[in-house]
PDB file of C-alpha atoms in Angstrom:
ATOM      1  CA  MET A   1      -0.065  -0.067   0.080  1.00 69.00           C
ATOM      2  CA  GLN A   2       1.152   3.579  -0.871  1.00 72.00           C
ATOM      3  CA  VAL A   3       0.325   6.358   1.528  1.00 73.00           C
ATOM      4  CA  VAL A   4       0.652  10.016   0.280  1.00 73.00           C
ATOM      5  CA  SER A   5      -0.142  13.115   2.610  1.00 75.00           C
ATOM      6  CA  ARG A   6       0.388  16.565   1.630  1.00 84.00           C
ATOM      7  CA  LYS A   7      -1.149  19.844   0.901  1.00 87.00           C
ATOM      8  CA  GLU A   8      -2.900  20.672  -2.350  1.00 89.00           C
ATOM      9  CA  LYS A   9      -3.715  23.982  -4.217  1.00 89.00           C
ATOM     10  CA  LYS A  10      -5.627  23.870  -7.537  1.00 92.00           C
ATOM     11  CA  PHE A  11      -5.922  26.807 -10.064  1.00 94.00           C
ATOM     12  CA  LEU A  12      -7.440  27.516 -13.610  1.00 94.00           C
ATOM     13  CA  VAL A  13      -4.935  28.741 -16.146  1.00 95.00           C
ATOM     14  CA  ASP A  14      -5.272  29.638 -19.851  1.00 94.00           C
ATOM     15  CA  LEU A  15      -3.139  27.850 -22.451  1.00 94.00           C
ATOM     16  CA  ALA A  16      -0.809  30.523 -22.768  1.00 94.00           C
ATOM     17  CA  GLY A  17       0.035  30.861 -19.164  1.00 94.00           C
ATOM     18  CA  ALA A  18       0.320  27.046 -18.737  1.00 95.00           C
ATOM     19  CA  LYS A  19       2.615  26.928 -21.497  1.00 94.00           C
ATOM     20  CA  LYS A  20       4.687  29.875 -20.118  1.00 94.00           C
ATOM     21  CA  LEU A  21       4.896  28.088 -16.804  1.00 95.00           C
ATOM     22  CA  GLU A  22       5.974  24.812 -18.108  1.00 94.00           C
ATOM     23  CA  GLY A  23       8.631  26.394 -19.933  1.00 93.00           C
ATOM     24  CA  ILE A  24      10.051  28.130 -16.906  1.00 94.00           C
ATOM     25  CA  LEU A  25       9.624  24.923 -14.648  1.00 94.00           C
ATOM     26  CA  ALA A  26      11.270  22.815 -17.179  1.00 92.00           C
ATOM     27  CA  SER A  27      14.548  25.024 -16.582  1.00 92.00           C
ATOM     28  CA  VAL A  28      14.574  24.966 -12.990  1.00 91.00           C
ATOM     29  CA  VAL A  29      13.140  21.495 -11.635  1.00 92.00           C
ATOM     30  CA  ALA A  30      12.777  17.815 -13.022  1.00 91.00           C
ATOM     31  CA  PRO A  31      10.092  16.836 -15.440  1.00 92.00           C
ATOM     32  CA  ASP A  32       8.099  13.653 -14.545  1.00 91.00           C
ATOM     33  CA  PRO A  33      10.036  10.990 -16.526  1.00 88.00           C
ATOM     34  CA  HIS A  34       6.698   9.698 -17.900  1.00 89.00           C
ATOM     35  CA  ASN A  35       5.991  13.162 -19.461  1.00 90.00           C
ATOM     36  CA  GLY A  36       6.858  12.648 -23.230  1.00 81.00           C
ATOM     37  CA  LEU A  37       6.269  15.577 -25.667  1.00 79.00           C
ATOM     38  CA  GLN A  38       2.510  15.828 -24.695  1.00 82.00           C
ATOM     39  CA  GLY A  39       2.193  14.638 -21.138  1.00 89.00           C
ATOM     40  CA  TYR A  40       0.867  11.038 -20.344  1.00 94.00           C
ATOM     41  CA  PRO A  41      -2.840   9.981 -19.898  1.00 95.00           C
ATOM     42  CA  ILE A  42      -4.419   9.247 -16.727  1.00 97.00           C
ATOM     43  CA  ARG A  43      -7.875   7.533 -16.448  1.00 98.00           C
ATOM     44  CA  SER A  44      -9.897   7.030 -13.355  1.00 98.00           C
ATOM     45  CA  LEU A  45     -13.042   5.300 -12.531  1.00 98.00           C
ATOM     46  CA  TYR A  46     -15.072   6.871  -9.567  1.00 98.00           C
ATOM     47  CA  PHE A  47     -17.231   5.086  -7.288  1.00 98.00           C
ATOM     48  CA  ASP A  48     -20.136   6.627  -5.246  1.00 98.00           C
ATOM     49  CA  THR A  49     -22.881   5.743  -2.835  1.00 97.00           C
ATOM     50  CA  LEU A  50     -26.238   5.214  -3.950  1.00 93.00           C
ATOM     51  CA  HIS A  51     -27.435   8.557  -3.339  1.00 93.00           C
ATOM     52  CA  ASP A  52     -23.923  10.103  -4.741  1.00 95.00           C
ATOM     53  CA  ARG A  53     -23.025  11.217  -1.026  1.00 96.00           C
ATOM     54  CA  ASP A  54     -19.238  12.023  -2.331  1.00 96.00           C
ATOM     55  CA  TYR A  55     -20.503  14.242  -5.063  1.00 94.00           C
ATOM     56  CA  ALA A  56     -22.924  16.166  -3.038  1.00 93.00           C
ATOM     57  CA  GLU A  57     -20.407  16.638  -0.287  1.00 92.00           C
ATOM     58  CA  LYS A  58     -18.063  18.091  -2.889  1.00 90.00           C
ATOM     59  CA  LEU A  59     -20.661  20.525  -4.161  1.00 88.00           C
ATOM     60  CA  MET A  60     -21.566  21.662  -0.577  1.00 88.00           C
ATOM     61  CA  GLY A  61     -18.120  21.946   0.583  1.00 82.00           C
ATOM     62  CA  THR A  62     -18.137  19.357   3.463  1.00 86.00           C
ATOM     63  CA  ASP A  63     -14.957  18.961   5.229  1.00 82.00           C
ATOM     64  CA  PRO A  64     -13.695  16.190   5.649  1.00 86.00           C
ATOM     65  CA  ARG A  65     -14.766  14.421   2.401  1.00 91.00           C
ATOM     66  CA  ARG A  66     -13.611  11.521   0.312  1.00 95.00           C
ATOM     67  CA  LYS A  67     -13.148  10.092  -3.168  1.00 96.00           C
ATOM     68  CA  VAL A  68     -13.038   6.361  -4.013  1.00 98.00           C
ATOM     69  CA  ARG A  69     -11.592   5.483  -7.386  1.00 98.00           C
ATOM     70  CA  LEU A  70      -9.773   2.977  -9.597  1.00 98.00           C
ATOM     71  CA  ARG A  71      -6.841   4.486 -11.718  1.00 98.00           C
ATOM     72  CA  VAL A  72      -5.039   3.212 -14.543  1.00 98.00           C
ATOM     73  CA  TYR A  73      -2.174   4.839 -16.611  1.00 95.00           C
ATOM     74  CA  ASP A  74      -2.358   2.348 -19.361  1.00 93.00           C
ATOM     75  CA  PRO A  75      -5.719   0.604 -20.246  1.00 95.00           C
ATOM     76  CA  SER A  76      -3.833  -2.461 -21.536  1.00 93.00           C
ATOM     77  CA  GLY A  77      -1.901  -2.839 -18.355  1.00 93.00           C
ATOM     78  CA  ASP A  78      -2.317  -5.893 -16.267  1.00 94.00           C
ATOM     79  CA  PHE A  79      -3.293  -3.739 -12.836  1.00 96.00           C
ATOM     80  CA  ALA A  80      -5.153  -0.787 -11.552  1.00 98.00           C
ATOM     81  CA  LEU A  81      -4.766   1.259  -8.300  1.00 98.00           C
ATOM     82  CA  LEU A  82      -7.569   1.236  -5.888  1.00 98.00           C
ATOM     83  CA  GLU A  83      -7.514   4.608  -4.180  1.00 98.00           C
ATOM     84  CA  LEU A  84      -8.920   6.459  -1.258  1.00 97.00           C
ATOM     85  CA  LYS A  85      -8.343  10.036  -1.397  1.00 94.00           C
ATOM     86  CA  GLN A  86      -9.421  12.084   1.759  1.00 92.00           C
ATOM     87  CA  LYS A  87      -9.338  15.780   1.940  1.00 87.00           C
ATOM     88  CA  GLN A  88      -9.623  18.200   5.044  1.00 81.00           C
ATOM     89  CA  GLY A  89      -9.004  21.806   4.371  1.00 78.00           C
ATOM     90  CA  ASP A  90      -5.843  22.126   2.236  1.00 76.00           C
ATOM     91  CA  ASN A  91      -4.535  18.683   3.443  1.00 84.00           C
ATOM     92  CA  GLN A  92      -4.812  15.679   1.319  1.00 87.00           C
ATOM     93  CA  ARG A  93      -4.278  11.937   2.330  1.00 90.00           C
ATOM     94  CA  LYS A  94      -4.233   9.442  -0.653  1.00 93.00           C
ATOM     95  CA  ARG A  95      -4.029   5.642   0.115  1.00 96.00           C
ATOM     96  CA  SER A  96      -3.459   3.292  -2.858  1.00 97.00           C
ATOM     97  CA  LEU A  97      -3.840  -0.415  -3.204  1.00 97.00           C
ATOM     98  CA  PRO A  98      -2.482  -2.121  -6.515  1.00 97.00           C
ATOM     99  CA  VAL A  99      -5.314  -4.694  -7.779  1.00 98.00           C
ATOM    100  CA  THR A 100      -5.129  -6.993 -10.678  1.00 98.00           C
ATOM    101  CA  ARG A 101      -7.138  -6.676 -13.858  1.00 97.00           C
ATOM    102  CA  GLU A 102      -9.386  -9.354 -12.981  1.00 97.00           C
ATOM    103  CA  GLU A 103      -9.781  -7.967  -9.399  1.00 98.00           C
ATOM    104  CA  ALA A 104     -10.550  -4.479 -10.871  1.00 98.00           C
ATOM    105  CA  ARG A 105     -13.467  -5.984 -13.071  1.00 98.00           C
ATOM    106  CA  ARG A 106     -14.880  -7.777  -9.977  1.00 98.00           C
ATOM    107  CA  LEU A 107     -14.899  -4.468  -8.220  1.00 98.00           C
ATOM    108  CA  ILE A 108     -16.657  -2.732 -10.975  1.00 98.00           C
ATOM    109  CA  ASP A 109     -19.004  -5.552 -11.037  1.00 97.00           C
ATOM    110  CA  GLY A 110     -19.949  -4.830  -7.471  1.00 97.00           C
ATOM    111  CA  ASP A 111     -17.881  -7.673  -5.817  1.00 97.00           C
ATOM    112  CA  ALA A 112     -15.958  -5.936  -3.099  1.00 97.00           C
ATOM    113  CA  ASP A 113     -15.141  -9.305  -1.372  1.00 98.00           C
ATOM    114  CA  VAL A 114     -12.303  -9.472  -3.781  1.00 97.00           C
ATOM    115  CA  LEU A 115     -10.611  -7.432  -1.419  1.00 98.00           C
ATOM    116  CA  LEU A 116     -10.832  -9.869   1.337  1.00 97.00           C
ATOM    117  CA  THR A 117      -8.031 -11.942  -0.387  1.00 95.00           C
ATOM    118  CA  HIS A 118      -5.602  -9.208   0.204  1.00 96.00           C
ATOM    119  CA  GLU A 119      -3.580  -9.132   3.775  1.00 95.00           C
ATOM    120  CA  GLU A 120      -3.393  -5.385   3.936  1.00 95.00           C
ATOM    121  CA  PRO A 121      -5.290  -3.507   6.503  1.00 96.00           C
ATOM    122  CA  PHE A 122      -6.330  -0.866   3.941  1.00 97.00           C
ATOM    123  CA  ALA A 123      -7.974  -3.646   1.757  1.00 98.00           C
ATOM    124  CA  ALA A 124     -10.192  -4.714   4.716  1.00 97.00           C
ATOM    125  CA  GLU A 125     -10.956  -1.011   5.464  1.00 97.00           C
ATOM    126  CA  MET A 126     -12.013  -0.416   1.835  1.00 98.00           C
ATOM    127  CA  HIS A 127     -14.142  -3.596   1.587  1.00 98.00           C
ATOM    128  CA  ALA A 128     -15.975  -2.433   4.697  1.00 98.00           C
ATOM    129  CA  LEU A 129     -16.232   1.220   3.199  1.00 97.00           C
ATOM    130  CA  MET A 130     -17.432   0.138  -0.184  1.00 98.00           C
ATOM    131  CA  SER A 131     -19.790  -2.690   0.931  1.00 97.00           C
ATOM    132  CA  ILE A 132     -21.661  -0.805   3.931  1.00 97.00           C
ATOM    133  CA  ASN A 133     -22.120   2.266   1.890  1.00 97.00           C
ATOM    134  CA  GLY A 134     -22.938   0.588  -1.386  1.00 96.00           C
ATOM    135  CA  TYR A 135     -20.264   2.183  -3.561  1.00 98.00           C
ATOM    136  CA  SER A 136     -20.909   1.572  -7.084  1.00 98.00           C
ATOM    137  CA  PRO A 137     -19.232   3.044 -10.598  1.00 98.00           C
ATOM    138  CA  LYS A 138     -20.484   6.482 -11.720  1.00 97.00           C
ATOM    139  CA  ALA A 139     -18.104   7.950 -14.094  1.00 97.00           C
ATOM    140  CA  ILE A 140     -14.945   7.520 -15.729  1.00 98.00           C
ATOM    141  CA  VAL A 141     -12.567  10.635 -16.330  1.00 97.00           C
ATOM    142  CA  GLU A 142      -9.534  10.652 -18.411  1.00 97.00           C
ATOM    143  CA  TYR A 143      -7.194  13.483 -19.149  1.00 97.00           C
ATOM    144  CA  ASP A 144      -3.627  14.338 -20.244  1.00 96.00           C
ATOM    145  CA  ARG A 145      -1.027  15.425 -17.433  1.00 97.00           C
ATOM    146  CA  MET A 146       2.249  17.314 -17.746  1.00 96.00           C
ATOM    147  CA  ALA A 147       4.234  17.161 -14.487  1.00 97.00           C
ATOM    148  CA  PHE A 148       7.226  18.820 -12.596  1.00 96.00           C
ATOM    149  CA  VAL A 149       8.937  17.433  -9.517  1.00 93.00           C
ATOM    150  CA  ALA A 150      10.948  19.427  -7.114  1.00 89.00           C
ATOM    151  CA  LYS A 151      12.642  17.271  -4.425  1.00 81.00           C
ATOM    152  CA  GLU A 152      12.167  19.755  -1.557  1.00 80.00           C
ATOM    153  CA  ASN A 153       9.089  19.364   0.429  1.00 78.00           C
ATOM    154  CA  LYS A 154       7.971  16.644  -2.324  1.00 82.00           C
ATOM    155  CA  THR A 155       6.772  19.390  -4.395  1.00 92.00           C
ATOM    156  CA  ARG A 156       4.743  18.421  -7.501  1.00 94.00           C
ATOM    157  CA  VAL A 157       3.302  20.804 -10.160  1.00 96.00           C
ATOM    158  CA  THR A 158       0.920  19.278 -12.490  1.00 97.00           C
ATOM    159  CA  PHE A 159      -0.976  20.590 -15.876  1.00 97.00           C
ATOM    160  CA  ASP A 160      -4.102  18.718 -16.680  1.00 97.00           C
ATOM    161  CA  ARG A 161      -5.609  18.967 -20.118  1.00 95.00           C
ATOM    162  CA  SER A 162      -8.324  17.730 -22.233  1.00 95.00           C
ATOM    163  CA  VAL A 163     -10.420  16.434 -19.371  1.00 96.00           C
ATOM    164  CA  ARG A 164     -13.051  13.954 -21.107  1.00 96.00           C
ATOM    165  CA  ALA A 165     -15.619  11.461 -19.458  1.00 97.00           C
ATOM    166  CA  THR A 166     -18.232   9.112 -19.865  1.00 96.00           C
ATOM    167  CA  GLU A 167     -21.063   8.026 -17.442  1.00 95.00           C
ATOM    168  CA  THR A 168     -22.382   5.083 -19.666  1.00 93.00           C
ATOM    169  CA  ASN A 169     -19.394   2.752 -20.112  1.00 95.00           C
ATOM    170  CA  PHE A 170     -17.499   1.651 -17.064  1.00 97.00           C
ATOM    171  CA  ASP A 171     -14.999  -0.810 -18.633  1.00 97.00           C
ATOM    172  CA  LEU A 172     -11.784   1.011 -17.364  1.00 97.00           C
ATOM    173  CA  PHE A 173      -9.629  -0.994 -19.599  1.00 97.00           C
ATOM    174  CA  ASP A 174     -11.404  -0.470 -22.896  1.00 96.00           C
ATOM    175  CA  PRO A 175      -8.937   1.255 -25.399  1.00 92.00           C
ATOM    176  CA  ARG A 176     -11.690   2.822 -27.249  1.00 93.00           C
ATOM    177  CA  LEU A 177     -13.558   4.091 -24.507  1.00 95.00           C
ATOM    178  CA  PRO A 178     -16.386   6.535 -25.848  1.00 93.00           C
ATOM    179  CA  LEU A 179     -15.363   9.921 -23.935  1.00 95.00           C
ATOM    180  CA  TYR A 180     -16.879  13.481 -24.430  1.00 94.00           C
ATOM    181  CA  PRO A 181     -15.394  16.705 -23.217  1.00 95.00           C
ATOM    182  CA  VAL A 182     -16.421  18.128 -19.909  1.00 93.00           C
ATOM    183  CA  PHE A 183     -14.037  20.977 -19.487  1.00 92.00           C
ATOM    184  CA  ASP A 184     -13.048  24.169 -21.633  1.00 91.00           C
ATOM    185  CA  PRO A 185     -10.318  23.062 -24.036  1.00 92.00           C
ATOM    186  CA  PHE A 186      -8.676  26.460 -23.878  1.00 94.00           C
ATOM    187  CA  ASN A 187      -8.224  26.286 -20.091  1.00 94.00           C
ATOM    188  CA  VAL A 188      -5.826  24.022 -18.060  1.00 96.00           C
ATOM    189  CA  ILE A 189      -5.950  22.898 -14.360  1.00 96.00           C
ATOM    190  CA  LEU A 190      -3.039  23.605 -12.698  1.00 96.00           C
ATOM    191  CA  GLU A 191      -2.396  21.665  -9.297  1.00 95.00           C
ATOM    192  CA  VAL A 192       0.381  22.108  -6.735  1.00 93.00           C
ATOM    193  CA  LYS A 193       1.089  19.555  -4.194  1.00 92.00           C
ATOM    194  CA  PHE A 194       3.579  19.969  -1.447  1.00 91.00           C
ATOM    195  CA  ASP A 195       4.383  19.102   2.113  1.00 88.00           C
ATOM    196  CA  GLY A 196       4.452  21.610   5.001  1.00 80.00           C
ATOM    197  CA  PHE A 197       4.806  24.741   3.022  1.00 84.00           C
ATOM    198  CA  LEU A 198       5.322  25.959  -0.545  1.00 87.00           C
ATOM    199  CA  LEU A 199       8.728  26.989  -1.500  1.00 89.00           C
ATOM    200  CA  SER A 200       9.350  30.597  -2.230  1.00 92.00           C
ATOM    201  CA  TYR A 201      10.702  30.162  -5.621  1.00 92.00           C
ATOM    202  CA  ILE A 202       7.627  28.020  -6.570  1.00 92.00           C
ATOM    203  CA  ARG A 203       5.343  30.445  -5.248  1.00 91.00           C
ATOM    204  CA  SER A 204       7.284  33.078  -7.313  1.00 93.00           C
ATOM    205  CA  LEU A 205       6.983  31.320 -10.484  1.00 92.00           C
ATOM    206  CA  LEU A 206       3.094  30.697  -9.953  1.00 91.00           C
ATOM    207  CA  ASN A 207       2.945  34.574  -9.487  1.00 91.00           C
ATOM    208  CA  THR A 208       4.227  34.950 -13.064  1.00 90.00           C
ATOM    209  CA  ILE A 209       1.023  34.081 -14.752  1.00 90.00           C
ATOM    210  CA  ASP A 210      -2.650  34.924 -14.283  1.00 88.00           C
ATOM    211  CA  LYS A 211      -4.809  32.162 -12.547  1.00 88.00           C
ATOM    212  CA  SER A 212      -7.635  31.890 -10.425  1.00 88.00           C
ATOM    213  CA  GLU A 213      -8.283  29.289  -7.466  1.00 87.00           C
ATOM    214  CA  LEU A 214     -10.128  26.406  -8.532  1.00 82.00           C
ATOM    215  CA  SER A 215     -12.298  24.077  -6.352  1.00 80.00           C
ATOM    216  CA  VAL A 216     -14.076  21.810  -8.609  1.00 76.00           C
ATOM    217  CA  SER A 217     -12.939  18.256  -8.998  1.00 89.00           C
ATOM    218  CA  LYS A 218     -12.917  16.283 -12.093  1.00 93.00           C
ATOM    219  CA  TYR A 219     -15.114  13.799 -10.865  1.00 94.00           C
ATOM    220  CA  CYS A 220     -17.765  16.732 -10.415  1.00 93.00           C
ATOM    221  CA  LEU A 221     -16.947  17.948 -14.104  1.00 91.00           C
ATOM    222  CA  ALA A 222     -17.876  14.453 -14.977  1.00 93.00           C
ATOM    223  CA  ARG A 223     -21.196  14.380 -13.383  1.00 89.00           C
ATOM    224  CA  SER A 224     -22.001  18.067 -13.906  1.00 73.00           C
ATOM    225  CA  VAL A 225     -23.416  17.362 -17.624  1.00 59.00           C
ATOM    226  CA  ARG A 226     -26.128  14.831 -16.365  1.00 57.00           C
ATOM    227  CA  MET A 227     -26.780  16.731 -13.036  1.00 50.00           C
ATOM    228  CA  GLY A 228     -27.289  19.992 -14.922  1.00 47.00           C
ATOM    229  CA  TYR A 229     -24.709  21.910 -13.234  1.00 44.00           C
ATOM    230  CA  GLN A 230     -22.175  24.668 -14.682  1.00 44.00           C
ATOM    231  CA  PHE A 231     -18.679  25.213 -13.614  1.00 43.00           C
TER     232      PHE A 231
END
């Protein structure tokens, strides 16, 4: 099991501002080794309760709150990450459990008992959480990410583009998943994640571009079309 605890800030940036900041960051911190020329894709299947409690709590700004998801970086791969992301204020805690492709499919089909085959206490916790609260698949979200990493304070700056989603097909491993855009293609979601405090030189770099703080999650973006909300 992997545990990540840190603070997180999220901003909305236009394409020009994002490209400018990416260029500056590339000269002072290390790019994520997975970046390539256009970044790398991330695909997440979000689960929620029968009455969409997690979605509603995000909209209402409830604190603390959580998200449950399965995540893959390559739909043709042989594993996924079952993740529980918990947020309180600016603090985030994310715990991840690798599951096989077959185990992920069983979770998608509603069989949380597959987690009982794992010895990790986190697996038992997720089994109880998903079973008692009736978690089921709600939406798949995919986007392209460009990331930069500063070793100090475990700082990570990411740029997420082309956010797309579906609420009709929950096959996380489908290479031709039917997705539709759920976010303005002329804007980028900038996320800054760090331990303790934000380094002064990273803060100074962020101040070189026009940006606005963003509170909406990608999961909410995916659900907003059917729910009728505009962000």
